[in-house]
mmCIF file of N, CA and C in Angstrom:
data_model
loop_
_atom_site.group_PDB
_atom_site.id
_atom_site.type_symbol
_atom_site.label_atom_id
_atom_site.label_comp_id
_atom_site.label_asym_id
_atom_site.label_seq_id
_atom_site.Cartn_x
_atom_site.Cartn_y
_atom_site.Cartn_z
ATOM 1 N N MET A 23 86.656 88.174 112.288
ATOM 2 C CA MET A 23 87.890 88.087 112.070
ATOM 3 C C MET A 23 88.585 89.554 111.728
ATOM 4 N N HIS A 24 89.175 89.865 112.183
ATOM 5 C CA HIS A 24 89.307 91.919 110.912
ATOM 6 C C HIS A 24 90.776 91.301 110.141
ATOM 7 N N PRO A 25 91.194 92.725 109.420
ATOM 8 C CA PRO A 25 92.248 92.826 108.735
ATOM 9 C C PRO A 25 93.225 93.193 109.635
ATOM 10 N N ASP A 26 94.470 93.550 108.725
ATOM 11 C CA ASP A 26 95.728 93.906 109.830
ATOM 12 C C ASP A 26 95.673 95.366 110.195
ATOM 13 N N LEU A 27 95.840 94.509 112.032
ATOM 14 C CA LEU A 27 94.921 95.780 112.779
ATOM 15 C C LEU A 27 96.992 97.279 112.926
ATOM 16 N N SER A 28 97.583 96.812 112.079
ATOM 17 C CA SER A 28 98.806 97.261 111.679
ATOM 18 C C SER A 28 98.356 98.820 111.970
ATOM 19 N N PRO A 29 99.302 99.951 112.979
ATOM 20 C CA PRO A 29 99.099 101.501 113.250
ATOM 21 C C PRO A 29 98.930 102.049 111.214
ATOM 22 N N HIS A 30 100.169 101.559 111.109
ATOM 23 C CA HIS A 30 100.154 102.227 109.413
ATOM 24 C C HIS A 30 98.979 102.491 108.468
ATOM 25 N N LEU A 31 98.634 101.847 109.279
ATOM 26 C CA LEU A 31 96.981 101.066 107.585
ATOM 27 C C LEU A 31 95.748 101.704 107.730
ATOM 28 N N HIS A 32 95.803 102.526 108.567
ATOM 29 C CA HIS A 32 94.485 102.652 109.461
ATOM 30 C C HIS A 32 94.825 104.306 109.505
ATOM 31 N N THR A 33 93.722 104.848 109.598
ATOM 32 C CA THR A 33 93.509 106.760 110.390
ATOM 33 C C THR A 33 94.000 106.700 112.541
ATOM 34 N N PRO A 34 93.802 107.473 112.763
ATOM 35 C CA PRO A 34 94.470 108.046 113.869
ATOM 36 C C PRO A 34 92.862 107.350 115.109
ATOM 37 N N GLU A 35 91.863 108.177 113.725
ATOM 38 C CA GLU A 35 90.410 107.673 115.108
ATOM 39 C C GLU A 35 90.879 106.227 115.373
ATOM 40 N N CYS A 36 90.840 104.921 114.373
ATOM 41 C CA CYS A 36 90.900 103.430 114.053
ATOM 42 C C CYS A 36 91.265 103.076 115.451
ATOM 43 N N ASN A 37 92.434 104.623 114.925
ATOM 44 C CA ASN A 37 94.264 103.837 115.613
ATOM 45 C C ASN A 37 93.533 103.419 117.374
ATOM 46 N N GLU A 38 92.970 104.533 118.084
ATOM 47 C CA GLU A 38 92.421 104.560 119.084
ATOM 48 C C GLU A 38 92.121 103.273 119.421
ATOM 49 N N LEU A 39 90.406 102.939 118.846
ATOM 50 C CA LEU A 39 89.952 101.956 118.310
ATOM 51 C C LEU A 39 90.534 100.966 118.962
ATOM 52 N N ILE A 40 91.820 100.158 118.432
ATOM 53 C CA ILE A 40 92.728 99.057 118.061
ATOM 54 C C ILE A 40 92.977 98.632 119.682
ATOM 55 N N ALA A 41 93.758 100.061 120.352
ATOM 56 C CA ALA A 41 94.867 100.665 121.155
ATOM 57 C C ALA A 41 94.055 100.309 122.158
ATOM 58 N N ALA A 42 91.965 100.586 122.159
ATOM 59 C CA ALA A 42 91.312 100.310 123.441
ATOM 60 C C ALA A 42 90.819 99.360 123.793
ATOM 61 N N LEU A 43 90.957 97.906 122.226
ATOM 62 C CA LEU A 43 90.498 96.950 122.358
ATOM 63 C C LEU A 43 91.199 95.659 122.507
ATOM 64 N N LYS A 44 93.253 96.374 122.566
ATOM 65 C CA LYS A 44 94.056 95.006 122.843
ATOM 66 C C LYS A 44 94.477 94.958 123.861
ATOM 67 N N ASN A 45 93.780 97.148 124.742
ATOM 68 C CA ASN A 45 94.589 97.098 126.698
ATOM 69 C C ASN A 45 93.233 96.102 127.266
ATOM 70 N N CYS A 46 92.134 95.971 126.206
ATOM 71 C CA CYS A 46 90.837 95.832 126.390
ATOM 72 C C CYS A 46 90.684 94.233 127.354
ATOM 73 N N HIS A 47 90.696 93.415 125.427
ATOM 74 C CA HIS A 47 91.964 92.052 125.538
ATOM 75 C C HIS A 47 93.339 92.196 127.110
ATOM 76 N N ALA A 48 93.656 92.216 127.174
ATOM 77 C CA ALA A 48 95.440 92.560 127.900
ATOM 78 C C ALA A 48 94.812 91.991 128.568
ATOM 79 N N ASP A 49 93.476 93.957 129.270
ATOM 80 C CA ASP A 49 93.321 93.595 131.674
ATOM 81 C C ASP A 49 92.001 92.082 131.050
ATOM 82 N N ASN A 50 91.500 92.569 130.063
ATOM 83 C CA ASN A 50 90.516 90.955 131.274
ATOM 84 C C ASN A 50 90.525 89.618 130.289
ATOM 85 N N PRO A 51 92.039 89.207 130.539
ATOM 86 C CA PRO A 51 92.997 87.441 129.628
ATOM 87 C C PRO A 51 90.928 86.719 129.705
ATOM 88 N N TYR A 52 90.603 86.545 130.525
ATOM 89 C CA TYR A 52 89.730 85.014 131.096
ATOM 90 C C TYR A 52 87.510 86.133 129.963
ATOM 91 N N LYS A 53 87.245 86.848 130.878
ATOM 92 C CA LYS A 53 86.574 87.315 130.635
ATOM 93 C C LYS A 53 86.772 88.308 128.974
ATOM 94 N N LYS A 54 87.289 88.522 128.146
ATOM 95 C CA LYS A 54 86.974 89.023 127.281
ATOM 96 C C LYS A 54 86.189 87.543 126.671
ATOM 97 N N PHE A 55 86.514 86.831 126.224
ATOM 98 C CA PHE A 55 85.747 84.953 126.001
ATOM 99 C C PHE A 55 84.513 85.035 125.991
ATOM 100 N N MET A 56 83.554 85.967 127.679
ATOM 101 C CA MET A 56 82.306 85.972 127.726
ATOM 102 C C MET A 56 80.985 87.546 127.193
ATOM 103 N N GLY A 57 82.950 88.071 126.531
ATOM 104 C CA GLY A 57 81.579 89.260 126.187
ATOM 105 C C GLY A 57 82.151 91.051 126.822
ATOM 106 N N VAL A 58 83.242 90.694 127.348
ATOM 107 C CA VAL A 58 83.604 92.592 127.655
ATOM 108 C C VAL A 58 84.610 93.367 126.543
ATOM 109 N N CYS A 59 84.840 92.684 125.756
ATOM 110 C CA CYS A 59 85.390 94.114 125.323
ATOM 111 C C CYS A 59 84.440 93.550 123.738
ATOM 112 N N ASN A 60 83.116 93.328 123.417
ATOM 113 C CA ASN A 60 82.063 93.290 122.598
ATOM 114 C C ASN A 60 81.846 94.342 121.980
ATOM 115 N N ASP A 61 81.842 95.654 123.029
ATOM 116 C CA ASP A 61 81.451 96.976 123.009
ATOM 117 C C ASP A 61 82.078 98.028 121.707
ATOM 118 N N PHE A 62 84.216 97.862 122.280
ATOM 119 C CA PHE A 62 85.298 97.893 121.631
ATOM 120 C C PHE A 62 85.509 97.133 119.999
ATOM 121 N N ASP A 63 85.037 95.965 120.060
ATOM 122 C CA ASP A 63 84.806 94.634 119.731
ATOM 123 C C ASP A 63 83.727 95.904 117.888
ATOM 124 N N ARG A 64 83.182 95.966 118.212
ATOM 125 C CA ARG A 64 82.087 96.682 117.431
ATOM 126 C C ARG A 64 82.982 98.113 117.441
ATOM 127 N N ALA A 65 83.541 98.714 118.194
ATOM 128 C CA ALA A 65 83.694 100.252 117.035
ATOM 129 C C ALA A 65 84.396 100.075 116.771
ATOM 130 N N VAL A 66 85.420 98.733 116.614
ATOM 131 C CA VAL A 66 86.358 99.279 116.033
ATOM 132 C C VAL A 66 86.223 97.864 114.274
ATOM 133 N N THR A 67 84.738 97.008 114.317
ATOM 134 C CA THR A 67 84.412 96.568 113.246
ATOM 135 C C THR A 67 84.057 98.268 112.068
ATOM 136 N N LYS A 68 82.847 98.417 112.935
ATOM 137 C CA LYS A 68 82.725 99.624 112.444
ATOM 138 C C LYS A 68 83.438 100.645 111.720
ATOM 139 N N CYS A 69 84.487 100.712 112.472
ATOM 140 C CA CYS A 69 86.008 102.157 111.779
ATOM 141 C C CYS A 69 86.829 101.545 110.730
ATOM 142 N N LEU A 70 86.766 100.101 111.551
ATOM 143 C CA LEU A 70 87.112 99.472 109.705
ATOM 144 C C LEU A 70 85.676 99.169 108.742
ATOM 145 N N ASN A 71 85.023 99.230 108.774
ATOM 146 C CA ASN A 71 84.375 98.891 107.040
ATOM 147 C C ASN A 71 83.784 100.442 106.665
ATOM 148 N N ASP A 72 84.129 101.953 107.984
ATOM 149 C CA ASP A 72 84.212 102.686 107.066
ATOM 150 C C ASP A 72 84.746 103.661 106.404
ATOM 151 N N GLU A 73 86.325 103.186 107.058
ATOM 152 C CA GLU A 73 87.526 102.784 105.933
ATOM 153 C C GLU A 73 87.665 102.286 104.740
ATOM 154 N N ARG A 74 86.882 100.721 104.255
ATOM 155 C CA ARG A 74 87.391 100.805 103.509
ATOM 156 C C ARG A 74 86.509 100.693 102.654
ATOM 157 N N GLU A 75 84.454 101.371 102.888
ATOM 158 C CA GLU A 75 84.269 102.070 102.417
ATOM 159 C C GLU A 75 84.384 103.557 101.487
ATOM 160 N N LEU A 76 84.922 104.180 102.712
ATOM 161 C CA LEU A 76 85.574 105.654 102.114
ATOM 162 C C LEU A 76 86.766 104.794 100.297
ATOM 163 N N LYS A 77 87.357 104.541 100.958
ATOM 164 C CA LYS A 77 88.885 103.956 100.047
ATOM 165 C C LYS A 77 87.679 103.530 99.001
ATOM 166 N N ARG A 78 86.290 102.196 98.996
ATOM 167 C CA ARG A 78 86.285 102.439 97.816
ATOM 168 C C ARG A 78 86.052 103.364 96.843
ATOM 169 N N GLN A 79 85.106 103.935 97.642
ATOM 170 C CA GLN A 79 84.508 105.431 96.512
ATOM 171 C C GLN A 79 86.164 106.541 96.359
ATOM 172 N N LEU A 80 86.510 106.708 97.236
ATOM 173 C CA LEU A 80 88.029 107.374 96.458
ATOM 174 C C LEU A 80 88.455 106.610 95.413
ATOM 175 N N ASN A 81 88.494 105.477 95.572
ATOM 176 C CA ASN A 81 89.280 103.708 93.882
ATOM 177 C C ASN A 81 88.168 104.458 93.107
ATOM 178 N N ARG A 82 87.113 104.796 93.122
ATOM 179 C CA ARG A 82 85.306 105.089 92.818
ATOM 180 C C ARG A 82 85.666 106.011 91.314
ATOM 181 N N GLU A 83 86.027 106.962 91.805
ATOM 182 C CA GLU A 83 86.639 108.387 91.885
ATOM 183 C C GLU A 83 86.737 108.568 90.968
ATOM 184 N N LYS A 84 88.426 108.056 90.944
ATOM 185 C CA LYS A 84 89.384 107.987 90.423
ATOM 186 C C LYS A 84 89.677 107.217 89.476
ATOM 187 N N SER A 85 89.589 105.860 89.445
ATOM 188 C CA SER A 85 88.626 105.245 88.381
ATOM 189 C C SER A 85 88.205 106.482 86.702
ATOM 190 N N ALA A 86 87.273 106.570 87.298
ATOM 191 C CA ALA A 86 85.634 107.502 87.301
ATOM 192 C C ALA A 86 87.159 108.907 86.063
ATOM 193 N N ALA A 87 87.616 108.870 86.862
ATOM 194 C CA ALA A 87 88.573 110.205 86.119
ATOM 195 C C ALA A 87 89.274 109.859 85.360
ATOM 196 N N ARG A 88 90.134 108.670 85.542
ATOM 197 C CA ARG A 88 90.879 107.665 84.592
ATOM 198 C C ARG A 88 90.391 108.212 83.311
ATOM 199 N N ARG A 89 89.044 107.308 83.797
ATOM 200 C CA ARG A 89 88.298 106.327 82.261
ATOM 201 C C ARG A 89 87.924 107.811 81.484
ATOM 202 N N LEU A 90 86.921 109.081 81.973
ATOM 203 C CA LEU A 90 87.215 110.201 81.287
ATOM 204 C C LEU A 90 88.411 110.912 80.565
ATOM 205 N N LYS A 91 89.517 110.507 81.721
ATOM 206 C CA LYS A 91 90.497 111.281 80.256
ATOM 207 C C LYS A 91 91.301 110.190 79.692
ATOM 208 N N GLU A 92 90.763 108.555 79.256
ATOM 209 C CA GLU A 92 91.623 107.737 77.798
ATOM 210 C C GLU A 92 90.233 108.223 77.801
ATOM 211 N N VAL A 93 89.032 108.369 77.316
ATOM 212 C CA VAL A 93 87.902 108.750 76.327
ATOM 213 C C VAL A 93 88.649 109.909 75.741
ATOM 214 N N SER A 94 89.018 111.180 75.884
ATOM 215 C CA SER A 94 88.799 112.035 75.582
ATOM 216 C C SER A 94 90.404 112.520 74.756
ATOM 217 N N ALA A 95 91.365 111.951 75.310
ATOM 218 C CA ALA A 95 92.199 111.583 74.969
ATOM 219 C C ALA A 95 92.249 110.909 73.601
ATOM 220 N N SER A 96 91.559 110.099 73.612
ATOM 221 C CA SER A 96 91.277 108.595 71.722
ATOM 222 C C SER A 96 90.740 109.038 71.012
#
């Protein structure tokens, strides 16, 4: 299960992979259940995980900067 796949939530690279997955599902309405689109699905999952990890890292850095600023202001 993927999170919301709306284009405005993801990077252009992930949006391309999401579009390829959706096209594969549209082109293979029954074969998709037999694993024809699994490579696209794995690529989308990896891209989404990389995005989430990058967001976590950026939030961690922002938090550390905010804490440092609060401590120095006190």
